[in-house]
JSON list of C-alpha atoms in Angstrom, two decimals:
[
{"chain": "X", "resi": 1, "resn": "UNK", "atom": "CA", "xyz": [22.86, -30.24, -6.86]},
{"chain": "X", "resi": 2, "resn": "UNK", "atom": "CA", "xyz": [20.14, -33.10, -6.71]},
{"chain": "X", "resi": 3, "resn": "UNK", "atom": "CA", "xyz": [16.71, -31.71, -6.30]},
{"chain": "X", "resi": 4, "resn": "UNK", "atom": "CA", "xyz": [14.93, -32.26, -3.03]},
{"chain": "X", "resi": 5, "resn": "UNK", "atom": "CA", "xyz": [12.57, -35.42, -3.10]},
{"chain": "X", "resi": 6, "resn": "UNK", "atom": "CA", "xyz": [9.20, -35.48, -1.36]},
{"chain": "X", "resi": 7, "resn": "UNK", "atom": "CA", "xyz": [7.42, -38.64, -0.85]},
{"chain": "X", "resi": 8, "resn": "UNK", "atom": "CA", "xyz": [4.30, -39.83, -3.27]},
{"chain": "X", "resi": 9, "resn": "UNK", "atom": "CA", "xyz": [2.82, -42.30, -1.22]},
{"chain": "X", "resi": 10, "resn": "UNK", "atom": "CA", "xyz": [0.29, -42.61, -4.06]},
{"chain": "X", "resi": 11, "resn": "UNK", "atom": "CA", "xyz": [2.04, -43.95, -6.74]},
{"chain": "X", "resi": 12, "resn": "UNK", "atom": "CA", "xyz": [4.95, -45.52, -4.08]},
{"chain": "X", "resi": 13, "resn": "UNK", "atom": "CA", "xyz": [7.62, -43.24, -5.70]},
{"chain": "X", "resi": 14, "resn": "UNK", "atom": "CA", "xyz": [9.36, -40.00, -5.15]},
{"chain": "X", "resi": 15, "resn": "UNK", "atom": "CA", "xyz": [8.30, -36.55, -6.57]},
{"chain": "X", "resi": 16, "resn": "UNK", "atom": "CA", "xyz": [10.97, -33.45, -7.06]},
{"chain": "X", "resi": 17, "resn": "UNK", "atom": "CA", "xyz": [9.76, -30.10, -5.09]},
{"chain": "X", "resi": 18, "resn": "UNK", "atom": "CA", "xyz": [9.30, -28.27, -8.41]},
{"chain": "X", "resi": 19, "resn": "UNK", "atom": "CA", "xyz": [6.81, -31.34, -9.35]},
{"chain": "X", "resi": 20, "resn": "UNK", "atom": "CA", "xyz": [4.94, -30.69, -6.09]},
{"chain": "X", "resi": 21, "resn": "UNK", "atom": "CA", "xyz": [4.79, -26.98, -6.82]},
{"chain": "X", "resi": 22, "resn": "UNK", "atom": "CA", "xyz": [3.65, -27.53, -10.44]},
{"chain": "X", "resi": 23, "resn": "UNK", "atom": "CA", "xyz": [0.93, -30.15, -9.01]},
{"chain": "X", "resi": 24, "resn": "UNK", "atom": "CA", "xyz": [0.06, -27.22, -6.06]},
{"chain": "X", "resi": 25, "resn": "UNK", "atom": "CA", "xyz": [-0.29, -24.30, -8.63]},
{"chain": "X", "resi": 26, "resn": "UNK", "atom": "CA", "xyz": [-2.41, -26.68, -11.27]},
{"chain": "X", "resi": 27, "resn": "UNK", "atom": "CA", "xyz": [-4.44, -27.60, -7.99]},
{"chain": "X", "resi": 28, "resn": "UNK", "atom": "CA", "xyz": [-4.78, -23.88, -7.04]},
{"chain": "X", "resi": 29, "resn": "UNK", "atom": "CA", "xyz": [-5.62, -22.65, -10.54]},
{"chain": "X", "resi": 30, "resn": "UNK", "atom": "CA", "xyz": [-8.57, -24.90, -10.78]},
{"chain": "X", "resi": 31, "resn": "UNK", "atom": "CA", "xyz": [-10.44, -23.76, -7.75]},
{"chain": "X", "resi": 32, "resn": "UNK", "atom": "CA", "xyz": [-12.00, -21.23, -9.25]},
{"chain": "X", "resi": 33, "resn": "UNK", "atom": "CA", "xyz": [-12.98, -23.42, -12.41]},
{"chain": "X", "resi": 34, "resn": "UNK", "atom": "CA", "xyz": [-14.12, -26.16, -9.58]},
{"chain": "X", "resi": 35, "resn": "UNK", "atom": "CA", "xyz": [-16.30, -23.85, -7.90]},
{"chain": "X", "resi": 36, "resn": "UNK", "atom": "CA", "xyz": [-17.84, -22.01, -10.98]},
{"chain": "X", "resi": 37, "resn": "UNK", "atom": "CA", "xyz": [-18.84, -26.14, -11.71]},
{"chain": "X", "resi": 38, "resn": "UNK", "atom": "CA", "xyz": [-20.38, -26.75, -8.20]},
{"chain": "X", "resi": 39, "resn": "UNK", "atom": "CA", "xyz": [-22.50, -23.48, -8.22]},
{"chain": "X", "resi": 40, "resn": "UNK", "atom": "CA", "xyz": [-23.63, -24.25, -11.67]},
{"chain": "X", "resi": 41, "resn": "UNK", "atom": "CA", "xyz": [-24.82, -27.92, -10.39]},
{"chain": "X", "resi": 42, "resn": "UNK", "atom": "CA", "xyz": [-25.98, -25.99, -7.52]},
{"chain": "X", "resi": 43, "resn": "UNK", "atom": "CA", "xyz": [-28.63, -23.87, -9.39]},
{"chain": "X", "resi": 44, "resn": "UNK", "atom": "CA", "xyz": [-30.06, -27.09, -10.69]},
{"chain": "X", "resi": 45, "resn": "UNK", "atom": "CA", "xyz": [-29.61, -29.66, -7.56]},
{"chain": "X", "resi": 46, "resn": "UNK", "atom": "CA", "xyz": [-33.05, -30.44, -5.23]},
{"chain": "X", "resi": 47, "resn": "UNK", "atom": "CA", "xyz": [-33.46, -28.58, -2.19]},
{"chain": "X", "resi": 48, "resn": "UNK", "atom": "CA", "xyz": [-30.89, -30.69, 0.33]},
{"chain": "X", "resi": 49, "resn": "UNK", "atom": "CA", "xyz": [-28.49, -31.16, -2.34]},
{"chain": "X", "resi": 50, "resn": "UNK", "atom": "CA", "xyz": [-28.44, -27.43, -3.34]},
{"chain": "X", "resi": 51, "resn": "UNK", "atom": "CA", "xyz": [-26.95, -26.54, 0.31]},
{"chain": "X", "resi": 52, "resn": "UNK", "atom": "CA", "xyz": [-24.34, -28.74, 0.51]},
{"chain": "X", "resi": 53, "resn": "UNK", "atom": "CA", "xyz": [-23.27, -27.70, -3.29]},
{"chain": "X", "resi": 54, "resn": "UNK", "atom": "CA", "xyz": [-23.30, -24.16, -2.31]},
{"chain": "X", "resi": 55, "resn": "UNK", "atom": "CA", "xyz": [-21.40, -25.27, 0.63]},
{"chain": "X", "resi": 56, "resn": "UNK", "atom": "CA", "xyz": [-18.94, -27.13, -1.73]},
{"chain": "X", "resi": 57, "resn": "UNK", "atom": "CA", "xyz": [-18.72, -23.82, -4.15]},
{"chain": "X", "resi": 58, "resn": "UNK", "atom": "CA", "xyz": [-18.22, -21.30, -1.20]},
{"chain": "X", "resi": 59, "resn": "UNK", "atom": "CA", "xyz": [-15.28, -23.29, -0.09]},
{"chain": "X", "resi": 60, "resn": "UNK", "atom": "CA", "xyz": [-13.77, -23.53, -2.98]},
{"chain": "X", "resi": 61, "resn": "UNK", "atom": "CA", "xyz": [-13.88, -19.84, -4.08]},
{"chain": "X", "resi": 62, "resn": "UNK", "atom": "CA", "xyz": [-12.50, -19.40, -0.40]},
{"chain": "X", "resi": 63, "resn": "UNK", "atom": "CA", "xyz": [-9.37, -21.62, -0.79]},
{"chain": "X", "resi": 64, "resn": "UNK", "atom": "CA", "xyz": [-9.35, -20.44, -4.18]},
{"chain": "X", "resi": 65, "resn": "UNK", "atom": "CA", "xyz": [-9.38, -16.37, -2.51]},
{"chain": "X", "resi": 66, "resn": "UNK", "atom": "CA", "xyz": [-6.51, -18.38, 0.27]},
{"chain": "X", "resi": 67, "resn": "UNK", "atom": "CA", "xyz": [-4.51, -19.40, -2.86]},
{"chain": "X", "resi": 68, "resn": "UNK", "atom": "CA", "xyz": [-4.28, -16.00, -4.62]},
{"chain": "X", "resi": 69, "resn": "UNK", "atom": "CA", "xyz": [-3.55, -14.34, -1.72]},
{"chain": "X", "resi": 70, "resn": "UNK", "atom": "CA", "xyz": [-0.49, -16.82, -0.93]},
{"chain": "X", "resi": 71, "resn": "UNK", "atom": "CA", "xyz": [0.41, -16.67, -4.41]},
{"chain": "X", "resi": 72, "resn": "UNK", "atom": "CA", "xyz": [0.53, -12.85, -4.55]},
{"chain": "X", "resi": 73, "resn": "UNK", "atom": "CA", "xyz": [2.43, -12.55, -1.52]},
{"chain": "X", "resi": 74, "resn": "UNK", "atom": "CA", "xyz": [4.57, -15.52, -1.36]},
{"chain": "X", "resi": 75, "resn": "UNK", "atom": "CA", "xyz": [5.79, -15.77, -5.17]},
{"chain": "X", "resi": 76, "resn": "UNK", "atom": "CA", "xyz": [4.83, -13.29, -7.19]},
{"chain": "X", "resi": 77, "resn": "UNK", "atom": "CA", "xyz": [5.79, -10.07, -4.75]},
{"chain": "X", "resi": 78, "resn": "UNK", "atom": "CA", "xyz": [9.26, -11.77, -3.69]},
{"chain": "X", "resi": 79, "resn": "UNK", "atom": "CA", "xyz": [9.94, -12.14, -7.58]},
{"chain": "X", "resi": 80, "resn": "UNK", "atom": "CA", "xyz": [9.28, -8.42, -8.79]},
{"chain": "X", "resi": 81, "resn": "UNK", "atom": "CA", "xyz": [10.73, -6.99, -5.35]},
{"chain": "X", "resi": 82, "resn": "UNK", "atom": "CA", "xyz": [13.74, -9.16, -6.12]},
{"chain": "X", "resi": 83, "resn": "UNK", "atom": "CA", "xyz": [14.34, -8.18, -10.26]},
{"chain": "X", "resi": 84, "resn": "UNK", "atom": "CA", "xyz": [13.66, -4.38, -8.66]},
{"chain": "X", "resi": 85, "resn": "UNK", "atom": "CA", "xyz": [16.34, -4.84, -6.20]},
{"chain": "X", "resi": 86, "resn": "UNK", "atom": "CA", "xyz": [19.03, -6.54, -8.78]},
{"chain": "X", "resi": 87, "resn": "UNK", "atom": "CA", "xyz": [17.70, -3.79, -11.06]},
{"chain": "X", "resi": 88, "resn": "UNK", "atom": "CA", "xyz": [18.70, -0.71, -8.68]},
{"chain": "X", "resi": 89, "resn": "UNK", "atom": "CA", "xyz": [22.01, -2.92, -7.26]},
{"chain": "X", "resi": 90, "resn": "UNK", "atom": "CA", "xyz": [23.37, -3.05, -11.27]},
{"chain": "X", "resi": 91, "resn": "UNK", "atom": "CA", "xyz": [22.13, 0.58, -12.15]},
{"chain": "X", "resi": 92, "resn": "UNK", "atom": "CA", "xyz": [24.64, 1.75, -8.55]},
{"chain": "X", "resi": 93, "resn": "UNK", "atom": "CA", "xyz": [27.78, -0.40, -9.71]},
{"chain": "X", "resi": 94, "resn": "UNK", "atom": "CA", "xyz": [27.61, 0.19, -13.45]},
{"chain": "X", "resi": 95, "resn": "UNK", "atom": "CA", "xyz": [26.90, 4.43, -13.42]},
{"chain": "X", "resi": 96, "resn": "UNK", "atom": "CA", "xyz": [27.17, 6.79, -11.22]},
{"chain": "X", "resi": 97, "resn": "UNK", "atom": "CA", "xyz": [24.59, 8.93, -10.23]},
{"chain": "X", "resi": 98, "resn": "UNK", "atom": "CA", "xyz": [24.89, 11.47, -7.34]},
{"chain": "X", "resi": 99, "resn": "UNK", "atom": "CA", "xyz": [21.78, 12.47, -5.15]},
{"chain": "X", "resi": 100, "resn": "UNK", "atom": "CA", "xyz": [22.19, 15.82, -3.17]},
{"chain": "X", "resi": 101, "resn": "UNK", "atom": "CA", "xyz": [25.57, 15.54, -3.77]},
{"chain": "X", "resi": 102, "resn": "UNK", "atom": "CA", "xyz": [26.47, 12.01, -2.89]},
{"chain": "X", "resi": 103, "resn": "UNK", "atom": "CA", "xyz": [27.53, 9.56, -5.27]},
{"chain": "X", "resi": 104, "resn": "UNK", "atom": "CA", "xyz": [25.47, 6.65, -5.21]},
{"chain": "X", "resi": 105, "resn": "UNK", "atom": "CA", "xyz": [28.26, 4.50, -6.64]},
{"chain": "X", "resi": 106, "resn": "UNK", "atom": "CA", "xyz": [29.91, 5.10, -3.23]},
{"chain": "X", "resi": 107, "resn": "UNK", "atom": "CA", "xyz": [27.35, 3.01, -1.64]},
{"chain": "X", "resi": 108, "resn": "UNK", "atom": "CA", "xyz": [28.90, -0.25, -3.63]},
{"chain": "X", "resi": 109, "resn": "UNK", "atom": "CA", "xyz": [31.69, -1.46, -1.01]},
{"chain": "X", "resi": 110, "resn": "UNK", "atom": "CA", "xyz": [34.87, -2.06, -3.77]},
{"chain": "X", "resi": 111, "resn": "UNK", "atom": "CA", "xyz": [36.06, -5.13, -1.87]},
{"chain": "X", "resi": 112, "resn": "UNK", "atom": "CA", "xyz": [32.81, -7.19, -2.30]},
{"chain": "X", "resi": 113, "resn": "UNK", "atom": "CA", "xyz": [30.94, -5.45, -5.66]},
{"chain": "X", "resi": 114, "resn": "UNK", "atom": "CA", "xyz": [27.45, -5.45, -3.02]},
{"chain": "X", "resi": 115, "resn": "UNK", "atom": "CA", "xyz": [25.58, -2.83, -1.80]},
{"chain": "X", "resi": 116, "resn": "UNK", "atom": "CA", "xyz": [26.55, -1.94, 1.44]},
{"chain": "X", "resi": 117, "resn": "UNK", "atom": "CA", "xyz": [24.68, -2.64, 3.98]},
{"chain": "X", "resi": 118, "resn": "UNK", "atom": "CA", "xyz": [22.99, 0.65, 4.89]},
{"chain": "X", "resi": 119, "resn": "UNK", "atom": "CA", "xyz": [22.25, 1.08, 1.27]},
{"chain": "X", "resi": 120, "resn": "UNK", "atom": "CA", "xyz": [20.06, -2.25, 1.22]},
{"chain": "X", "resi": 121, "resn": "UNK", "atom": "CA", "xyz": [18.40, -1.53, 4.92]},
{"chain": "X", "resi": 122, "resn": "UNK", "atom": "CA", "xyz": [17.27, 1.51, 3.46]},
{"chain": "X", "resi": 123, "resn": "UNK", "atom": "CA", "xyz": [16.15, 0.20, 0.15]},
{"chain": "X", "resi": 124, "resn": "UNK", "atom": "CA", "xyz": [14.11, -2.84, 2.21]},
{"chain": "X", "resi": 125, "resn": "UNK", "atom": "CA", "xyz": [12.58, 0.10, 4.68]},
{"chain": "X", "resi": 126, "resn": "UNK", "atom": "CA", "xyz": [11.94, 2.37, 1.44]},
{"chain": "X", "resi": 127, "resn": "UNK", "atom": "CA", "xyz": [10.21, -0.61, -0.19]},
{"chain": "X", "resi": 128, "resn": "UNK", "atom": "CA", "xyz": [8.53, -2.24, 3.00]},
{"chain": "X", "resi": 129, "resn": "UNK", "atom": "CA", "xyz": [6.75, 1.10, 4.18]},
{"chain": "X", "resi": 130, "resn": "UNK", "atom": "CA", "xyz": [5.52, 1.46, 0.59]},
{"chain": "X", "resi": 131, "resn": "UNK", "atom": "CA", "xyz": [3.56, -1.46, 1.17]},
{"chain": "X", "resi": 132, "resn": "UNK", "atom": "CA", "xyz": [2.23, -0.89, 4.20]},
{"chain": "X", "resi": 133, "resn": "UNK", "atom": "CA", "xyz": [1.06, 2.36, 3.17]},
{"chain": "X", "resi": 134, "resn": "UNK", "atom": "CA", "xyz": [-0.14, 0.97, 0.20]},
{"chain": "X", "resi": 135, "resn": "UNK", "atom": "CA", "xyz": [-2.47, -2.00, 2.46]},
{"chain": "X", "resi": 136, "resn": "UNK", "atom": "CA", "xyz": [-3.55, 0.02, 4.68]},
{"chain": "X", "resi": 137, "resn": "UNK", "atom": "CA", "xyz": [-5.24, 2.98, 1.93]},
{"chain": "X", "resi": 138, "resn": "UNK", "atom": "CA", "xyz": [-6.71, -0.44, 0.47]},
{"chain": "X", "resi": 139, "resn": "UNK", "atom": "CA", "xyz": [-8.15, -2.23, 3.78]},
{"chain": "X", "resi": 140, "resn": "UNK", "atom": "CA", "xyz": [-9.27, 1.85, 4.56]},
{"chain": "X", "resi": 141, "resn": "UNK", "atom": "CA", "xyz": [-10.93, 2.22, 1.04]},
{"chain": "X", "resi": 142, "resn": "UNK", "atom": "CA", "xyz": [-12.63, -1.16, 1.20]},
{"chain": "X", "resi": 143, "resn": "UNK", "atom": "CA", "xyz": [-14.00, -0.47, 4.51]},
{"chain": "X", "resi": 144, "resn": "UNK", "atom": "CA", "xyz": [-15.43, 3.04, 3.54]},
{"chain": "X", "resi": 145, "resn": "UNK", "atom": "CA", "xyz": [-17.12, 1.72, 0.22]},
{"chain": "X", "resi": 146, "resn": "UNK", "atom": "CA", "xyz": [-18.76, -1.56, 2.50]},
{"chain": "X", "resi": 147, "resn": "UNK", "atom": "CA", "xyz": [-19.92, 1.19, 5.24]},
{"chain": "X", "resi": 148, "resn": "UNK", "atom": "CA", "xyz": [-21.42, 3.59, 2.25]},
{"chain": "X", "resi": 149, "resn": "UNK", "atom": "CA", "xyz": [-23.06, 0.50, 0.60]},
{"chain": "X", "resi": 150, "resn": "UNK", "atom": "CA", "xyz": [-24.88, -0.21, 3.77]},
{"chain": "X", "resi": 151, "resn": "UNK", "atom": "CA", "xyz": [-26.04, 3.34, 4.94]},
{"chain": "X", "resi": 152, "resn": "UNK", "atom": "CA", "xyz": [-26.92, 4.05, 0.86]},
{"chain": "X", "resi": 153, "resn": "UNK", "atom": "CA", "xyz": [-30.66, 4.61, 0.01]},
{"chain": "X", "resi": 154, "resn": "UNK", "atom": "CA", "xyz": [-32.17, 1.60, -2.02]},
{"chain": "X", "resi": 155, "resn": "UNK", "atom": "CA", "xyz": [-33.92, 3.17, -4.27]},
{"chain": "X", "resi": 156, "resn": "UNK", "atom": "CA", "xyz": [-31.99, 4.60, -7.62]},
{"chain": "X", "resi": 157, "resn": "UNK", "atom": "CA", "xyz": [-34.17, 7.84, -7.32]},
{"chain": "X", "resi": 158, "resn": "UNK", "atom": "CA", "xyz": [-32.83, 8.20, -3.97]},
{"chain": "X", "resi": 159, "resn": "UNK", "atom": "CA", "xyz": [-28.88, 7.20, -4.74]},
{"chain": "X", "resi": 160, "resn": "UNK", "atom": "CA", "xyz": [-29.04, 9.89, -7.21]},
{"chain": "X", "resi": 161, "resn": "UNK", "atom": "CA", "xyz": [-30.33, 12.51, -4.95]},
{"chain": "X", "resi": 162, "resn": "UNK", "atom": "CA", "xyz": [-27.98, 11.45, -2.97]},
{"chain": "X", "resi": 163, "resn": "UNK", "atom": "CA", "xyz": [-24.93, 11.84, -5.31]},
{"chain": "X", "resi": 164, "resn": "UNK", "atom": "CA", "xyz": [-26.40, 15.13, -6.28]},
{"chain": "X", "resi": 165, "resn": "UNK", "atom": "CA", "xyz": [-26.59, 16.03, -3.16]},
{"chain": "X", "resi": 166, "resn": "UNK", "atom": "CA", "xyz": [-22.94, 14.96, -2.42]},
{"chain": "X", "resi": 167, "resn": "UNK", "atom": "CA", "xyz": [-21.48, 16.30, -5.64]},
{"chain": "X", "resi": 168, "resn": "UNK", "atom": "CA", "xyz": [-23.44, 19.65, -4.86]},
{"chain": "X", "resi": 169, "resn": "UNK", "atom": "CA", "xyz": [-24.98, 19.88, -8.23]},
{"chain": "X", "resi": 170, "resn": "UNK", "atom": "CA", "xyz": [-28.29, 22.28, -9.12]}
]
């Protein structure tokens, strides 16, 4: 099969998807690198200049935060969730293995070779709820550390008192 073609209406040719995703990922990699340059130029810019640089580096590192974020959860977890499932699919048709007493080889329908279909709802809940669980004990333990660092004492006397205190030490 051809590849699909995207326009380049800056050179007047055609580029191939996976040349638009090489050109997107190079682009996304070098956020960070851009906006490590800005706020560098930043520390040494006049006054006026100095904002907008800042300005400049703070968007970057945000697109840059934008790009991870669609990386991790657009390529990367599809990829691992996807060798996982093949994984698990070849362990149930090549050996059998029984849980509580059922074989899990029974779960491959003989006609097709594939899971059946119960087998992979269950395997996508299993996997889904994982991550949810896993999100939500991140967003939960984010929140808690940003709430302690703002209702901490500023002083390090008084952060170790504090720890002392909350450790329950003598």
């Amino acid at each position: 099969p051809r590849p699909r073609t995207i326009p380049n209406n800056r050179r007047g040719g055609v580029a191939t998807a996976s040349v638009f995703g090489e050109k997107f990922e190079t682009w996304g990699l070098s956020l960070k690198t851009r906006g490590r340059r800005q706020r560098d130029l930043a520390k040494d810019a006049i006054t006026p200049k100095k904002v907008a640089r800042w300005g400049y580096a703070v968007l970057l590192y945000a697109a840059f935060i934008f790009y991870r974020a669609y990386r991790g959860t657009f390529v990367v977890l599809p990829a691992v969730y996807g060798e996982v499932f093949s994984r698990v699919a070849a362990t149930a048709r090549e050996e059998h293995y029984s849980i509580r007493g059922i074989e899990v080889a029974d779960d491959v329908d003989p006609a097709t070779g594939q899971l059946r279909l119960r087998s992979r709802v269950l395997m996508n809940l299993g996997a889904m709820t994982f991550m949810c669980v896993l999100g939500v004990a991140r967003v939960g333990k984010a929140v808690v550390g940003v709430l302690d660092s703002t209702n901490s004492p500023r002083s390090p006397e008084a952060r170790l008192a504090a720890r002392e205190k909350e450790l329950d030490l003598p």
